[in-house]
Short mmCIF file of C-alpha atoms in Angstrom, two decimals:
data_model
loop_
_atom_site.label_atom_id
_atom_site.label_comp_id
_atom_site.label_asym_id
_atom_site.label_seq_id
_atom_site.Cartn_x
_atom_site.Cartn_y
_atom_site.Cartn_z
CA MET A 30 -36.73 -37.77 -25.73
CA ARG A 31 -40.33 -36.58 -26.14
CA GLY A 32 -43.17 -36.27 -23.65
CA HIS A 33 -46.00 -38.21 -25.39
CA ASP A 34 -46.67 -41.97 -25.22
CA SER A 35 -43.28 -42.75 -26.75
CA SER A 36 -41.58 -40.56 -24.15
CA TYR A 37 -38.51 -42.18 -22.64
CA ALA A 38 -38.90 -45.16 -24.95
CA GLU A 39 -35.37 -46.20 -24.12
CA LEU A 40 -36.08 -46.23 -20.40
CA SER A 41 -37.46 -49.77 -20.48
CA LYS A 42 -33.88 -50.95 -20.79
CA GLY A 43 -33.07 -49.44 -17.41
CA HIS A 44 -36.18 -50.43 -15.48
CA ASN A 45 -35.70 -51.10 -11.75
CA SER A 46 -38.44 -53.45 -10.56
CA GLY A 47 -37.71 -52.56 -6.94
CA THR A 48 -38.44 -48.84 -7.31
CA GLY A 49 -40.59 -48.79 -10.44
CA LEU A 50 -38.26 -46.16 -11.88
CA TYR A 51 -36.30 -46.05 -15.10
CA ALA A 52 -32.71 -45.00 -15.46
CA MET A 53 -32.16 -42.18 -17.92
CA PRO A 54 -30.59 -43.13 -21.26
CA ASN A 55 -26.83 -42.69 -21.08
CA SER A 56 -26.83 -39.60 -23.29
CA SER A 57 -29.49 -37.87 -21.18
CA ASP A 58 -27.82 -38.93 -17.93
CA SER A 59 -24.52 -37.39 -19.04
CA LYS A 60 -26.27 -34.12 -19.93
CA TYR A 61 -28.12 -34.15 -16.62
CA MET A 62 -24.99 -34.71 -14.52
CA ALA A 63 -23.12 -31.96 -16.38
CA THR A 64 -26.01 -29.55 -15.74
CA LEU A 65 -26.35 -30.63 -12.10
CA GLU A 66 -22.66 -29.91 -11.49
CA LYS A 67 -23.30 -26.30 -12.56
CA GLU A 68 -26.35 -25.96 -10.29
CA SER A 69 -24.98 -27.67 -7.18
CA LEU A 70 -22.28 -25.74 -5.33
CA PHE A 71 -21.07 -28.75 -3.38
CA ARG A 72 -20.59 -30.81 -6.51
CA SER A 73 -17.94 -28.27 -7.53
CA ILE A 74 -16.20 -27.70 -4.18
CA GLY A 75 -16.75 -31.17 -2.71
CA THR A 76 -15.72 -34.64 -3.89
CA VAL A 77 -18.30 -36.58 -5.92
CA ILE A 78 -18.18 -40.37 -5.94
CA LYS A 79 -20.46 -43.18 -7.07
CA ALA A 80 -21.25 -45.92 -4.56
CA TYR A 81 -23.98 -47.95 -6.21
CA GLY A 82 -25.23 -51.04 -4.40
CA SER A 83 -25.79 -51.77 -0.72
CA GLY A 84 -23.58 -51.94 2.35
CA TYR A 85 -21.13 -49.26 1.26
CA ARG A 86 -18.72 -47.82 3.82
CA ILE A 87 -16.12 -45.04 3.72
CA PHE A 88 -12.73 -45.61 5.33
CA ALA A 89 -11.41 -42.16 6.25
CA LYS A 90 -7.75 -41.87 7.22
CA ASP A 91 -7.24 -39.98 10.47
CA SER A 92 -3.52 -40.16 11.25
CA ASN A 93 -0.89 -37.56 10.45
CA ASP A 94 2.06 -39.91 10.05
CA LEU A 95 5.23 -38.61 8.45
CA ALA A 96 7.98 -40.53 6.77
CA GLU A 97 11.04 -40.92 9.00
CA TRP A 98 14.75 -40.62 8.33
CA VAL A 99 16.41 -43.97 8.96
CA ALA A 100 20.11 -44.53 9.49
CA GLU A 101 21.88 -47.13 7.39
CA ASN A 102 21.08 -50.68 8.64
CA ASP A 103 18.55 -49.39 11.24
CA ALA A 104 15.12 -50.97 11.50
CA ILE A 105 12.35 -49.32 9.50
CA PRO A 106 9.32 -48.36 11.65
CA ILE A 107 6.22 -50.45 10.97
CA TYR A 108 2.77 -48.91 11.36
CA GLU A 109 -0.52 -50.71 11.89
CA GLY A 110 -2.29 -48.85 9.11
CA ILE A 111 -5.78 -50.22 9.76
CA GLU A 112 -5.89 -48.33 13.07
CA ASP A 113 -5.60 -45.04 11.19
CA PHE A 114 -9.04 -45.32 9.62
CA THR A 115 -12.49 -44.25 10.79
CA VAL A 116 -15.34 -46.20 9.22
CA ASN A 117 -18.36 -44.20 8.02
CA THR A 118 -21.56 -45.98 7.04
CA VAL A 119 -23.12 -44.59 3.88
CA ASP A 120 -26.89 -44.19 3.69
CA SER A 121 -29.14 -43.86 0.66
CA TRP A 122 -31.45 -40.88 1.11
CA LYS A 123 -34.18 -40.25 -1.45
CA LEU A 124 -34.68 -36.85 -3.07
CA ALA A 125 -37.73 -36.39 -5.30
CA ALA A 126 -39.04 -33.79 -7.73
CA LEU A 127 -42.23 -33.74 -9.81
CA VAL A 128 -42.83 -31.66 -12.92
CA LYS A 129 -46.19 -31.61 -14.73
CA MET A 130 -46.85 -30.08 -18.13
CA ASP A 131 -49.69 -29.67 -20.64
CA GLU A 132 -49.69 -32.41 -23.27
CA ALA A 133 -50.27 -29.93 -26.08
CA PHE A 134 -47.10 -28.11 -25.10
CA ILE A 135 -45.11 -31.34 -24.86
CA HIS A 136 -46.29 -32.51 -28.30
CA ASP A 137 -45.12 -29.31 -29.95
CA ALA A 138 -42.34 -30.42 -32.28
CA SER A 139 -40.36 -27.26 -31.58
CA PHE A 140 -40.25 -27.93 -27.84
CA ASN A 141 -37.26 -29.93 -26.58
CA ILE A 142 -38.67 -31.77 -23.58
CA GLU A 143 -35.36 -33.47 -22.85
CA ASN A 144 -33.44 -30.23 -22.40
CA TYR A 145 -36.26 -28.67 -20.41
CA LEU A 146 -36.55 -31.55 -17.93
CA ILE A 147 -32.79 -31.87 -17.55
CA LYS A 148 -32.48 -28.17 -16.64
CA ARG A 149 -35.56 -28.21 -14.41
CA PHE A 150 -34.59 -31.32 -12.45
CA ALA A 151 -30.96 -30.23 -12.17
CA LYS A 152 -31.98 -26.86 -10.74
CA ASN A 153 -34.47 -28.39 -8.29
CA PHE A 154 -32.13 -31.13 -7.14
CA GLY A 155 -29.09 -28.86 -7.03
CA ARG A 156 -30.75 -26.42 -4.63
CA ALA A 157 -32.11 -29.18 -2.41
CA GLU A 158 -28.70 -30.88 -2.32
CA ASP A 159 -26.83 -27.73 -1.31
CA ASN A 160 -29.34 -27.00 1.45
CA ALA A 161 -28.90 -30.51 2.85
CA PHE A 162 -25.12 -30.51 2.49
CA ILE A 163 -25.07 -27.36 4.63
CA ASN A 164 -28.02 -27.78 7.01
CA GLY A 165 -28.93 -31.47 6.83
CA ASN A 166 -29.34 -33.30 10.15
CA GLY A 167 -28.56 -36.82 8.93
CA THR A 168 -32.16 -38.00 9.40
CA GLU A 169 -33.83 -38.82 6.08
CA MET A 170 -31.22 -36.55 4.48
CA PRO A 171 -27.42 -36.13 4.34
CA THR A 172 -25.44 -34.68 7.24
CA GLY A 173 -24.59 -31.05 6.57
CA ILE A 174 -21.42 -29.19 7.49
CA LEU A 175 -23.27 -27.14 10.12
CA ASN A 176 -24.77 -30.10 11.95
CA ALA A 177 -23.65 -30.47 15.56
CA THR A 178 -22.88 -34.16 14.98
CA GLY A 179 -20.74 -35.04 11.98
CA GLY A 180 -20.38 -31.42 10.90
CA ALA A 181 -17.49 -28.97 10.87
CA GLU A 182 -15.62 -28.17 14.06
CA VAL A 183 -16.44 -24.91 15.86
CA ALA A 184 -13.34 -22.70 15.96
CA ALA A 185 -14.82 -20.04 18.24
CA THR A 186 -18.10 -18.89 19.76
CA ILE A 187 -18.49 -15.12 19.55
CA ASP A 188 -21.04 -12.34 20.02
CA GLU A 189 -20.46 -10.73 16.62
CA ILE A 190 -18.00 -11.19 13.79
CA THR A 191 -14.96 -8.92 14.00
CA TYR A 192 -11.77 -8.57 11.97
CA ASP A 193 -9.84 -10.54 14.58
CA ASP A 194 -12.44 -13.33 14.57
CA VAL A 195 -12.00 -13.85 10.83
CA ILE A 196 -8.22 -13.96 11.24
CA GLY A 197 -8.66 -16.43 14.09
CA LEU A 198 -10.89 -18.69 11.99
CA TYR A 199 -8.32 -18.66 9.19
CA PHE A 200 -5.50 -19.80 11.45
CA SER A 201 -7.66 -22.34 13.29
CA VAL A 202 -7.53 -24.48 10.14
CA LYS A 203 -4.36 -26.54 9.77
CA PRO A 204 -2.00 -25.50 6.95
CA GLU A 205 -2.63 -28.75 5.07
CA TYR A 206 -6.31 -27.78 4.76
CA ARG A 207 -5.72 -24.05 4.24
CA LYS A 208 -3.85 -24.81 1.03
CA ASN A 209 -7.09 -25.42 -0.90
CA ALA A 210 -9.50 -23.71 1.49
CA VAL A 211 -12.36 -21.35 0.64
CA TRP A 212 -14.78 -19.21 2.65
CA LEU A 213 -18.49 -20.05 2.67
CA MET A 214 -21.17 -17.56 3.75
CA ASN A 215 -24.42 -15.92 2.64
CA ASP A 216 -24.94 -12.44 1.21
CA VAL A 217 -25.79 -10.85 4.55
CA THR A 218 -22.57 -12.07 6.14
CA ALA A 219 -20.60 -11.11 3.03
CA LEU A 220 -21.93 -7.56 3.24
CA ALA A 221 -20.86 -7.33 6.88
CA LEU A 222 -17.37 -8.66 6.14
CA ARG A 223 -16.90 -6.17 3.31
CA THR A 224 -16.94 -3.36 5.88
CA LEU A 225 -14.33 -4.85 8.22
CA LYS A 226 -10.99 -2.99 8.39
CA ASP A 227 -7.72 -3.53 10.19
CA SER A 228 -6.21 -1.01 12.62
CA VAL A 229 -4.84 1.16 9.81
CA GLY A 230 -7.99 1.18 7.69
CA ASN A 231 -7.26 -1.61 5.19
CA TYR A 232 -10.28 -3.66 4.19
CA LEU A 233 -10.22 -7.36 5.03
CA TRP A 234 -12.06 -8.21 1.81
CA ARG A 235 -10.04 -7.78 -1.37
CA ASP A 236 -12.34 -6.41 -4.07
CA SER A 237 -10.08 -7.12 -7.04
CA ASP A 238 -10.55 -10.87 -6.84
CA ASP A 239 -13.19 -11.38 -4.11
CA THR A 240 -10.82 -12.99 -1.63
CA ILE A 241 -10.23 -12.79 2.10
CA LEU A 242 -6.63 -13.42 3.14
CA GLY A 243 -6.00 -14.71 -0.37
CA LYS A 244 -8.78 -17.31 -0.23
CA LYS A 245 -11.83 -17.33 -2.49
CA VAL A 246 -15.23 -16.34 -1.09
CA ILE A 247 -18.19 -18.52 -2.06
CA ILE A 248 -21.75 -17.37 -1.47
CA SER A 249 -24.62 -19.72 -0.64
CA GLU A 250 -28.13 -18.62 0.22
CA PHE A 251 -28.41 -21.67 2.48
CA MET A 252 -25.81 -20.42 4.95
CA PRO A 253 -27.53 -18.72 7.92
CA ASP A 254 -27.37 -15.09 8.99
CA ALA A 255 -25.25 -14.17 12.02
CA GLU A 256 -28.03 -14.73 14.54
CA SER A 257 -28.22 -16.28 18.00
CA GLY A 258 -26.77 -19.81 17.94
CA SER A 259 -26.08 -19.83 14.19
CA LYS A 260 -22.90 -20.74 12.31
CA PRO A 261 -22.74 -18.06 9.61
CA LEU A 262 -19.13 -18.42 8.46
CA ALA A 263 -17.22 -21.53 7.38
CA PHE A 264 -13.65 -21.89 6.16
CA GLY A 265 -11.71 -24.92 5.05
CA ASP A 266 -11.07 -27.54 2.40
CA PHE A 267 -14.50 -28.65 1.25
CA SER A 268 -13.08 -31.44 -0.88
CA TYR A 269 -13.35 -33.47 2.32
CA TYR A 270 -17.12 -33.26 1.99
CA TRP A 271 -18.13 -36.25 -0.08
CA VAL A 272 -21.25 -36.28 -2.24
CA ILE A 273 -22.03 -39.97 -2.62
CA GLY A 274 -24.34 -41.11 -5.42
CA ARG A 275 -26.12 -44.33 -4.47
CA ARG A 276 -28.09 -44.93 -7.69
CA PRO A 277 -28.38 -43.22 -11.07
CA ILE A 278 -31.20 -40.69 -11.32
CA GLY A 279 -34.50 -42.45 -11.97
CA VAL A 280 -37.47 -41.04 -13.89
CA ARG A 281 -41.09 -42.12 -14.14
CA THR A 282 -43.66 -40.73 -16.59
CA LEU A 283 -47.09 -40.30 -14.98
CA THR A 284 -49.61 -40.69 -17.82
CA GLU A 285 -52.81 -41.29 -15.84
CA LYS A 286 -52.53 -39.17 -12.69
CA PHE A 287 -53.05 -35.88 -14.54
CA ALA A 288 -54.94 -37.23 -17.59
CA ALA A 289 -58.16 -35.40 -16.69
CA LEU A 290 -56.22 -32.15 -16.93
CA ASP A 291 -54.60 -33.11 -20.26
CA GLN A 292 -51.25 -33.06 -18.53
CA LEU A 293 -48.31 -35.40 -18.09
CA GLY A 294 -46.16 -35.69 -15.02
CA TYR A 295 -42.48 -36.49 -14.80
CA LEU A 296 -41.30 -37.81 -11.45
CA ALA A 297 -37.56 -37.99 -10.78
CA TYR A 298 -35.61 -39.45 -7.87
CA GLU A 299 -32.04 -39.20 -6.68
CA PHE A 300 -30.58 -41.54 -4.08
CA LEU A 301 -27.51 -40.12 -2.39
CA ASP A 302 -25.69 -39.28 0.81
CA GLY A 303 -23.27 -36.60 1.90
CA LYS A 304 -20.66 -36.61 4.66
CA LEU A 305 -17.76 -34.51 5.89
CA ILE A 306 -15.23 -37.30 6.18
CA ARG A 307 -12.60 -35.26 8.04
CA LEU A 308 -14.26 -32.88 10.48
CA GLU A 309 -11.16 -30.77 11.14
CA ALA A 310 -10.85 -29.89 7.44
CA VAL A 311 -13.60 -27.28 7.78
CA LYS A 312 -14.05 -24.90 10.72
CA VAL A 313 -16.94 -22.57 11.55
CA ILE A 314 -17.64 -19.56 13.74
CA GLN A 315 -20.71 -19.85 15.97
CA ILE A 316 -22.69 -16.90 17.32
CA THR A 317 -23.34 -16.98 21.06
CA GLU A 318 -26.84 -18.19 21.85
CA ALA A 319 -28.99 -15.54 23.46
CA LEU A 320 -30.04 -16.21 27.06
CA GLY A 321 -33.70 -16.42 27.95
#
């Protein structure tokens, strides 16, 4: 894959007349997705699925049915399973990134344009994805875990985070979700939690393996500080957040737009959605909103 006129020569095979974009060759797409998984936090802690095409819906199971013991010759209970499901409509939000480069640099035989663009786009898209999966409002972007509608449930509203509040958040999550749960916060909140001690002076945060109450701590710069009205601390099973790919990544080479500058542009698009399909799987602490 080179950046001059023969750049993305294979892309013509994957041309989409509706968008004017070209799908990456399979080898490049595989490299890109592997790199994106390293850059995007939610692609590692969430569930990633492909839902190409239109009219896709998610059927999320809501019930907590258990199997029942049945005496010999007794009737077996019958459940209307369809009533257990909540239907979520999946959107296709567009995420774009543009990289422009000098042609002389691109034509240098020692420069691997494929690897460069894969890393650059993966980093750009990964950061934008994580921000949306946390803070997105569901309008022209995915719905994030902190959104008031479709986001994680609020376990408690507090003035400031204390040792007891962290314990309370932990136990507000049902055992079935605590099994694979992690903590999510930013550096500022992490620093504050590192100083919390119990009544006999034991630190809440375990330094040896960076865990709180035996659960891994994950840091994201896109989580907010503990300020008025914010939700700085989340805990739960993030595998219930689904990252839904709607189309393969598409790339367009812009040969004319920057020609006067002796540059080429590479425009890439992702089409995806993100949803927390079981709201109770992740809980958050909210800081009391200041009056006035």
